[in-house]
PDB file of C-alpha atoms in Angstrom:
ATOM      1  CA  UNK A   9      29.860  79.342 -40.083  1.00  0.00           C
ATOM      2  CA  UNK A  10      27.106  79.031 -37.515  1.00  0.00           C
ATOM      3  CA  UNK A  11      27.127  75.358 -36.542  1.00  0.00           C
ATOM      4  CA  UNK A  12      29.465  72.454 -36.129  1.00  0.00           C
ATOM      5  CA  UNK A  13      28.931  69.431 -38.388  1.00  0.00           C
ATOM      6  CA  UNK A  14      27.761  66.141 -36.931  1.00  0.00           C
ATOM      7  CA  UNK A  15      26.413  63.013 -38.646  1.00  0.00           C
ATOM      8  CA  UNK A  16      22.620  63.022 -38.649  1.00  0.00           C
ATOM      9  CA  UNK A  17      22.433  59.521 -37.216  1.00  0.00           C
ATOM     10  CA  UNK A  18      24.576  56.771 -35.735  1.00  0.00           C
ATOM     11  CA  UNK A  19      23.379  53.345 -34.680  1.00  0.00           C
ATOM     12  CA  UNK A  20      24.746  50.316 -32.906  1.00  0.00           C
ATOM     13  CA  UNK A  21      23.714  47.132 -31.145  1.00  0.00           C
ATOM     14  CA  UNK A  22      23.685  46.772 -27.374  1.00  0.00           C
ATOM     15  CA  UNK A  23      27.190  46.283 -26.040  1.00  0.00           C
ATOM     16  CA  UNK A  24      28.885  47.787 -29.070  1.00  0.00           C
ATOM     17  CA  UNK A  25      30.863  51.021 -29.173  1.00  0.00           C
ATOM     18  CA  UNK A  26      29.932  53.961 -31.346  1.00  0.00           C
ATOM     19  CA  UNK A  27      31.673  57.253 -32.088  1.00  0.00           C
ATOM     20  CA  UNK A  28      30.044  60.552 -32.982  1.00  0.00           C
ATOM     21  CA  UNK A  29      32.170  63.129 -34.761  1.00  0.00           C
ATOM     22  CA  UNK A  30      31.891  66.913 -34.541  1.00  0.00           C
ATOM     23  CA  UNK A  31      33.764  68.898 -37.175  1.00  0.00           C
ATOM     24  CA  UNK A  32      34.554  72.573 -36.942  1.00  0.00           C
ATOM     25  CA  UNK A  33      37.408  74.858 -37.880  1.00  0.00           C
ATOM     26  CA  UNK A  34      40.615  76.257 -36.438  1.00  0.00           C
ATOM     27  CA  UNK A  35      38.521  79.155 -35.097  1.00  0.00           C
ATOM     28  CA  UNK A  36      36.500  76.920 -32.813  1.00  0.00           C
ATOM     29  CA  UNK A  37      37.262  73.259 -32.111  1.00  0.00           C
ATOM     30  CA  UNK A  38      40.809  73.433 -33.422  1.00  0.00           C
ATOM     31  CA  UNK A  39      41.655  76.551 -31.465  1.00  0.00           C
ATOM     32  CA  UNK A  40      40.347  75.763 -28.008  1.00  0.00           C
ATOM     33  CA  UNK A  41      39.894  72.860 -25.620  1.00  0.00           C
ATOM     34  CA  UNK A  42      36.368  74.014 -24.781  1.00  0.00           C
ATOM     35  CA  UNK A  43      34.385  71.243 -26.441  1.00  0.00           C
ATOM     36  CA  UNK A  44      31.364  69.835 -24.624  1.00  0.00           C
ATOM     37  CA  UNK A  45      28.829  67.124 -25.395  1.00  0.00           C
ATOM     38  CA  UNK A  46      25.154  66.991 -24.402  1.00  0.00           C
ATOM     39  CA  UNK A  47      22.586  64.202 -24.407  1.00  0.00           C
ATOM     40  CA  UNK A  48      18.921  65.029 -24.967  1.00  0.00           C
ATOM     41  CA  UNK A  49      16.066  62.568 -24.631  1.00  0.00           C
ATOM     42  CA  UNK A  50      12.747  63.479 -26.321  1.00  0.00           C
ATOM     43  CA  UNK A  51      10.852  66.149 -24.428  1.00  0.00           C
ATOM     44  CA  UNK A  52      13.643  66.588 -21.886  1.00  0.00           C
ATOM     45  CA  UNK A  53      16.263  69.218 -21.202  1.00  0.00           C
ATOM     46  CA  UNK A  54      19.797  68.395 -22.359  1.00  0.00           C
ATOM     47  CA  UNK A  55      22.343  66.824 -19.997  1.00  0.00           C
ATOM     48  CA  UNK A  56      26.068  67.573 -19.913  1.00  0.00           C
ATOM     49  CA  UNK A  57      28.060  64.421 -20.671  1.00  0.00           C
ATOM     50  CA  UNK A  58      31.589  65.691 -21.446  1.00  0.00           C
ATOM     51  CA  UNK A  59      33.260  69.082 -21.021  1.00  0.00           C
ATOM     52  CA  UNK A  60      36.660  70.554 -21.927  1.00  0.00           C
ATOM     53  CA  UNK A  61      37.098  67.828 -24.583  1.00  0.00           C
ATOM     54  CA  UNK A  62      37.430  64.824 -22.302  1.00  0.00           C
ATOM     55  CA  UNK A  63      36.243  65.587 -18.760  1.00  0.00           C
ATOM     56  CA  UNK A  64      33.229  63.772 -17.333  1.00  0.00           C
ATOM     57  CA  UNK A  65      30.990  65.555 -14.821  1.00  0.00           C
ATOM     58  CA  UNK A  66      30.229  63.732 -11.616  1.00  0.00           C
ATOM     59  CA  UNK A  67      27.583  61.064 -12.148  1.00  0.00           C
ATOM     60  CA  UNK A  68      28.158  60.511 -15.857  1.00  0.00           C
ATOM     61  CA  UNK A  69      28.919  56.914 -16.803  1.00  0.00           C
ATOM     62  CA  UNK A  70      32.520  55.919 -17.583  1.00  0.00           C
ATOM     63  CA  UNK A  71      31.145  54.512 -20.824  1.00  0.00           C
ATOM     64  CA  UNK A  72      31.161  58.035 -22.241  1.00  0.00           C
ATOM     65  CA  UNK A  73      34.480  59.491 -23.357  1.00  0.00           C
ATOM     66  CA  UNK A  74      35.607  62.446 -25.438  1.00  0.00           C
ATOM     67  CA  UNK A  75      38.619  63.319 -27.553  1.00  0.00           C
ATOM     68  CA  UNK A  76      39.827  65.816 -30.129  1.00  0.00           C
ATOM     69  CA  UNK A  77      42.148  65.783 -33.106  1.00  0.00           C
ATOM     70  CA  UNK A  78      42.690  68.948 -35.065  1.00  0.00           C
ATOM     71  CA  UNK A  79      39.347  70.499 -35.960  1.00  0.00           C
ATOM     72  CA  UNK A  80      37.321  67.410 -35.103  1.00  0.00           C
ATOM     73  CA  UNK A  81      36.043  66.309 -31.714  1.00  0.00           C
ATOM     74  CA  UNK A  82      34.575  62.897 -30.970  1.00  0.00           C
ATOM     75  CA  UNK A  83      32.263  61.325 -28.414  1.00  0.00           C
ATOM     76  CA  UNK A  84      32.567  57.583 -27.899  1.00  0.00           C
ATOM     77  CA  UNK A  85      29.910  55.523 -26.149  1.00  0.00           C
ATOM     78  CA  UNK A  86      31.173  52.116 -25.084  1.00  0.00           C
ATOM     79  CA  UNK A  87      28.975  49.177 -24.107  1.00  0.00           C
ATOM     80  CA  UNK A  88      25.950  50.757 -25.782  1.00  0.00           C
ATOM     81  CA  UNK A  89      22.731  50.483 -23.755  1.00  0.00           C
ATOM     82  CA  UNK A  90      19.080  51.078 -24.608  1.00  0.00           C
ATOM     83  CA  UNK A  91      19.027  54.171 -22.382  1.00  0.00           C
ATOM     84  CA  UNK A  92      21.732  55.765 -24.551  1.00  0.00           C
ATOM     85  CA  UNK A  93      19.228  56.210 -27.378  1.00  0.00           C
ATOM     86  CA  UNK A  94      18.904  59.998 -27.618  1.00  0.00           C
ATOM     87  CA  UNK A  95      20.069  63.045 -29.521  1.00  0.00           C
ATOM     88  CA  UNK A  96      23.635  64.190 -28.918  1.00  0.00           C
ATOM     89  CA  UNK A  97      25.026  67.686 -29.486  1.00  0.00           C
ATOM     90  CA  UNK A  98      28.560  69.023 -29.352  1.00  0.00           C
ATOM     91  CA  UNK A  99      29.472  72.626 -28.571  1.00  0.00           C
ATOM     92  CA  UNK A 100      32.632  74.639 -28.895  1.00  0.00           C
ATOM     93  CA  UNK A 101      33.817  78.054 -27.834  1.00  0.00           C
ATOM     94  CA  UNK A 102      34.875  80.227 -30.784  1.00  0.00           C
ATOM     95  CA  UNK A 103      37.374  82.970 -31.565  1.00  0.00           C
ATOM     96  CA  UNK A 104      34.435  85.401 -31.703  1.00  0.00           C
ATOM     97  CA  UNK A 105      33.773  84.755 -27.999  1.00  0.00           C
ATOM     98  CA  UNK A 106      30.595  82.872 -28.868  1.00  0.00           C
ATOM     99  CA  UNK A 107      29.499  79.259 -28.662  1.00  0.00           C
ATOM    100  CA  UNK A 108      28.467  77.022 -31.540  1.00  0.00           C
ATOM    101  CA  UNK A 109      26.306  73.928 -31.224  1.00  0.00           C
ATOM    102  CA  UNK A 110      26.673  70.985 -33.538  1.00  0.00           C
ATOM    103  CA  UNK A 111      23.892  69.980 -35.887  1.00  0.00           C
ATOM    104  CA  UNK A 112      22.975  67.057 -33.639  1.00  0.00           C
ATOM    105  CA  UNK A 113      23.189  63.277 -33.970  1.00  0.00           C
ATOM    106  CA  UNK A 114      20.392  60.813 -33.329  1.00  0.00           C
ATOM    107  CA  UNK A 115      21.739  57.665 -31.715  1.00  0.00           C
ATOM    108  CA  UNK A 116      19.680  54.536 -32.258  1.00  0.00           C
ATOM    109  CA  UNK A 117      20.223  51.323 -30.313  1.00  0.00           C
ATOM    110  CA  UNK A 118      19.288  48.462 -32.605  1.00  0.00           C
TER     111      UNK A 118
ATOM    112  CA  UNK B  29      19.163  70.693  -5.426  1.00  0.00           C
ATOM    113  CA  UNK B  30      19.839  73.036  -8.323  1.00  0.00           C
ATOM    114  CA  UNK B  31      16.655  74.449  -9.833  1.00  0.00           C
ATOM    115  CA  UNK B  32      16.233  76.803 -12.771  1.00  0.00           C
ATOM    116  CA  UNK B  33      12.723  77.999 -13.541  1.00  0.00           C
ATOM    117  CA  UNK B  34      12.107  80.054 -16.660  1.00  0.00           C
ATOM    118  CA  UNK B  35       9.086  82.297 -17.195  1.00  0.00           C
ATOM    119  CA  UNK B  36       7.818  85.001 -19.514  1.00  0.00           C
ATOM    120  CA  UNK B  37       7.312  83.028 -22.690  1.00  0.00           C
ATOM    121  CA  UNK B  38       4.098  83.847 -24.558  1.00  0.00           C
ATOM    122  CA  UNK B  39       2.798  84.530 -28.021  1.00  0.00           C
ATOM    123  CA  UNK B  40       3.859  87.864 -29.541  1.00  0.00           C
ATOM    124  CA  UNK B  41       3.576  89.545 -32.917  1.00  0.00           C
ATOM    125  CA  UNK B  42       6.601  90.144 -35.147  1.00  0.00           C
ATOM    126  CA  UNK B  43       8.413  93.278 -34.092  1.00  0.00           C
ATOM    127  CA  UNK B  44       7.258  92.914 -30.517  1.00  0.00           C
ATOM    128  CA  UNK B  45       9.230  92.580 -27.287  1.00  0.00           C
ATOM    129  CA  UNK B  46       9.402  90.085 -24.433  1.00  0.00           C
ATOM    130  CA  UNK B  47      11.401  89.735 -21.254  1.00  0.00           C
ATOM    131  CA  UNK B  48      12.271  86.227 -20.100  1.00  0.00           C
ATOM    132  CA  UNK B  49      13.232  85.502 -16.514  1.00  0.00           C
ATOM    133  CA  UNK B  50      15.000  82.594 -14.867  1.00  0.00           C
ATOM    134  CA  UNK B  51      14.782  82.036 -11.114  1.00  0.00           C
ATOM    135  CA  UNK B  52      17.727  80.093  -9.752  1.00  0.00           C
ATOM    136  CA  UNK B  53      18.073  78.182  -6.492  1.00  0.00           C
ATOM    137  CA  UNK B  54      20.162  75.456  -4.910  1.00  0.00           C
ATOM    138  CA  UNK B  55      23.573  76.973  -5.667  1.00  0.00           C
ATOM    139  CA  UNK B  56      25.503  80.195  -5.167  1.00  0.00           C
ATOM    140  CA  UNK B  57      24.136  82.082  -8.168  1.00  0.00           C
ATOM    141  CA  UNK B  58      26.853  84.751  -8.105  1.00  0.00           C
ATOM    142  CA  UNK B  59      29.581  82.127  -8.585  1.00  0.00           C
ATOM    143  CA  UNK B  60      28.550  80.989 -12.040  1.00  0.00           C
ATOM    144  CA  UNK B  61      28.178  82.208 -15.592  1.00  0.00           C
ATOM    145  CA  UNK B  62      24.674  81.825 -16.993  1.00  0.00           C
ATOM    146  CA  UNK B  63      23.477  81.108 -20.525  1.00  0.00           C
ATOM    147  CA  UNK B  64      20.341  81.195 -22.640  1.00  0.00           C
ATOM    148  CA  UNK B  65      19.940  78.422 -25.211  1.00  0.00           C
ATOM    149  CA  UNK B  66      16.962  77.936 -27.517  1.00  0.00           C
ATOM    150  CA  UNK B  67      15.434  75.125 -29.514  1.00  0.00           C
ATOM    151  CA  UNK B  68      12.949  75.711 -32.307  1.00  0.00           C
ATOM    152  CA  UNK B  69      10.185  73.089 -32.530  1.00  0.00           C
ATOM    153  CA  UNK B  70      11.624  69.859 -33.916  1.00  0.00           C
ATOM    154  CA  UNK B  71      15.049  71.447 -34.447  1.00  0.00           C
ATOM    155  CA  UNK B  72      18.464  71.402 -32.834  1.00  0.00           C
ATOM    156  CA  UNK B  73      19.907  73.488 -30.023  1.00  0.00           C
ATOM    157  CA  UNK B  74      21.125  77.041 -30.615  1.00  0.00           C
ATOM    158  CA  UNK B  75      23.204  78.997 -28.129  1.00  0.00           C
ATOM    159  CA  UNK B  76      21.809  82.504 -27.633  1.00  0.00           C
ATOM    160  CA  UNK B  77      23.812  84.392 -25.014  1.00  0.00           C
ATOM    161  CA  UNK B  78      26.054  84.184 -21.954  1.00  0.00           C
ATOM    162  CA  UNK B  79      26.779  86.471 -19.013  1.00  0.00           C
ATOM    163  CA  UNK B  80      29.735  86.151 -16.643  1.00  0.00           C
ATOM    164  CA  UNK B  81      29.329  85.692 -12.912  1.00  0.00           C
ATOM    165  CA  UNK B  82      29.406  89.415 -12.211  1.00  0.00           C
ATOM    166  CA  UNK B  83      27.648  90.603 -15.338  1.00  0.00           C
ATOM    167  CA  UNK B  84      30.805  92.254 -16.544  1.00  0.00           C
ATOM    168  CA  UNK B  85      31.108  90.205 -19.685  1.00  0.00           C
ATOM    169  CA  UNK B  86      28.381  89.211 -22.117  1.00  0.00           C
ATOM    170  CA  UNK B  87      28.291  87.616 -25.536  1.00  0.00           C
ATOM    171  CA  UNK B  88      25.576  86.962 -28.125  1.00  0.00           C
ATOM    172  CA  UNK B  89      24.936  84.770 -31.128  1.00  0.00           C
ATOM    173  CA  UNK B  90      25.034  86.716 -34.395  1.00  0.00           C
ATOM    174  CA  UNK B  91      21.374  85.884 -34.951  1.00  0.00           C
ATOM    175  CA  UNK B  92      20.282  87.922 -31.907  1.00  0.00           C
ATOM    176  CA  UNK B  93      23.044  90.507 -31.529  1.00  0.00           C
ATOM    177  CA  UNK B  94      21.647  94.011 -31.294  1.00  0.00           C
ATOM    178  CA  UNK B  95      18.125  92.747 -30.539  1.00  0.00           C
ATOM    179  CA  UNK B  96      18.537  90.709 -27.334  1.00  0.00           C
ATOM    180  CA  UNK B  97      20.116  91.790 -24.033  1.00  0.00           C
ATOM    181  CA  UNK B  98      21.134  89.428 -21.249  1.00  0.00           C
ATOM    182  CA  UNK B  99      21.355  90.607 -17.652  1.00  0.00           C
ATOM    183  CA  UNK B 100      21.373  89.237 -14.135  1.00  0.00           C
ATOM    184  CA  UNK B 101      20.529  90.311 -10.592  1.00  0.00           C
ATOM    185  CA  UNK B 102      22.731  88.374  -8.186  1.00  0.00           C
ATOM    186  CA  UNK B 103      20.866  89.793  -5.189  1.00  0.00           C
ATOM    187  CA  UNK B 104      17.687  88.114  -6.461  1.00  0.00           C
ATOM    188  CA  UNK B 105      19.273  84.982  -7.984  1.00  0.00           C
ATOM    189  CA  UNK B 106      17.717  85.876 -11.303  1.00  0.00           C
ATOM    190  CA  UNK B 107      18.713  85.863 -14.962  1.00  0.00           C
ATOM    191  CA  UNK B 108      16.936  87.836 -17.671  1.00  0.00           C
ATOM    192  CA  UNK B 109      16.728  88.043 -21.445  1.00  0.00           C
ATOM    193  CA  UNK B 110      15.232  91.172 -22.983  1.00  0.00           C
ATOM    194  CA  UNK B 111      14.098  90.327 -26.492  1.00  0.00           C
ATOM    195  CA  UNK B 112      13.259  93.156 -28.916  1.00  0.00           C
ATOM    196  CA  UNK B 113      12.357  93.294 -32.602  1.00  0.00           C
ATOM    197  CA  UNK B 114      11.198  89.705 -32.474  1.00  0.00           C
ATOM    198  CA  UNK B 115      11.007  87.679 -35.676  1.00  0.00           C
ATOM    199  CA  UNK B 116       9.202  84.490 -36.630  1.00  0.00           C
ATOM    200  CA  UNK B 117      12.534  82.657 -36.563  1.00  0.00           C
ATOM    201  CA  UNK B 118      12.898  83.488 -32.856  1.00  0.00           C
ATOM    202  CA  UNK B 119      10.059  81.051 -32.133  1.00  0.00           C
ATOM    203  CA  UNK B 120      11.557  78.446 -29.820  1.00  0.00           C
ATOM    204  CA  UNK B 121      11.720  76.910 -26.387  1.00  0.00           C
ATOM    205  CA  UNK B 122      14.155  79.080 -24.432  1.00  0.00           C
ATOM    206  CA  UNK B 123      16.292  77.348 -21.812  1.00  0.00           C
ATOM    207  CA  UNK B 124      18.151  78.983 -18.963  1.00  0.00           C
ATOM    208  CA  UNK B 125      21.385  77.078 -18.305  1.00  0.00           C
ATOM    209  CA  UNK B 126      23.874  77.297 -15.474  1.00  0.00           C
ATOM    210  CA  UNK B 127      27.552  77.530 -16.257  1.00  0.00           C
ATOM    211  CA  UNK B 128      29.785  74.961 -14.641  1.00  0.00           C
ATOM    212  CA  UNK B 129      32.305  77.732 -13.920  1.00  0.00           C
ATOM    213  CA  UNK B 130      32.290  81.514 -13.576  1.00  0.00           C
ATOM    214  CA  UNK B 131      33.634  82.344 -17.023  1.00  0.00           C
ATOM    215  CA  UNK B 132      31.856  82.752 -20.368  1.00  0.00           C
ATOM    216  CA  UNK B 133      33.650  79.679 -21.753  1.00  0.00           C
ATOM    217  CA  UNK B 134      31.877  77.566 -19.173  1.00  0.00           C
ATOM    218  CA  UNK B 135      29.763  74.571 -20.343  1.00  0.00           C
ATOM    219  CA  UNK B 136      26.197  74.203 -19.066  1.00  0.00           C
ATOM    220  CA  UNK B 137      25.806  71.730 -16.221  1.00  0.00           C
ATOM    221  CA  UNK B 138      22.158  72.367 -15.292  1.00  0.00           C
ATOM    222  CA  UNK B 139      19.206  73.367 -17.445  1.00  0.00           C
ATOM    223  CA  UNK B 140      15.708  74.572 -16.742  1.00  0.00           C
ATOM    224  CA  UNK B 141      12.673  73.079 -18.441  1.00  0.00           C
ATOM    225  CA  UNK B 142      12.303  76.009 -20.805  1.00  0.00           C
ATOM    226  CA  UNK B 143       9.727  78.672 -21.636  1.00  0.00           C
ATOM    227  CA  UNK B 144       8.067  78.780 -25.049  1.00  0.00           C
ATOM    228  CA  UNK B 145       8.222  81.914 -27.151  1.00  0.00           C
ATOM    229  CA  UNK B 146       5.981  82.036 -30.207  1.00  0.00           C
ATOM    230  CA  UNK B 147       6.333  84.895 -32.683  1.00  0.00           C
ATOM    231  CA  UNK B 148       3.437  85.004 -35.107  1.00  0.00           C
ATOM    232  CA  UNK B 149       0.960  87.424 -36.587  1.00  0.00           C
TER     233      UNK B 149
END
């Protein structure tokens, strides 16, 4: 395996909540609490939104939250706003001492 | 203010070599792990390599293992990526990323703007 599986796209209306899943295996997501989430707007460098499954870096909105169950991690965006429209990627540390990125999810605000 | 400035990206023929550099400022460089991440045009992100705060531990993606070497010079606040035996599939924007912590498990809390590597005959 070389990548974690994410849905290609997720959409929601302003104010709604959406959840992006990130599925791996027991050798990555299921084995470690080193899951992070990144937001990338077109033409921009990615931004760290969540680290170590559920921790928010300073300055990141409380509307973003992370969780994990078994081999699947999730990013929830509450109170969806137009500025949240972007690509989102998960990452996880692996038993091979490497990092995997997810396949990426395009979030569309309707 | 944390700044990461990559350089060294150019066009190169398959089988060629390149050395990327990343100049860091605005934080204590020796305190943090550093990563290289790449993004092929129109594609997703791919982690390439990480080096611990002191250079004592490194790790590579399978796709570059044996061809790429990561290194750092803490006295010059600089990160490097030596890329050998380049292939067309190595064509990408290469980002330097700062680790939030000192260890190789660290997520990336700051990113540069990237340097473009194009491998083509």
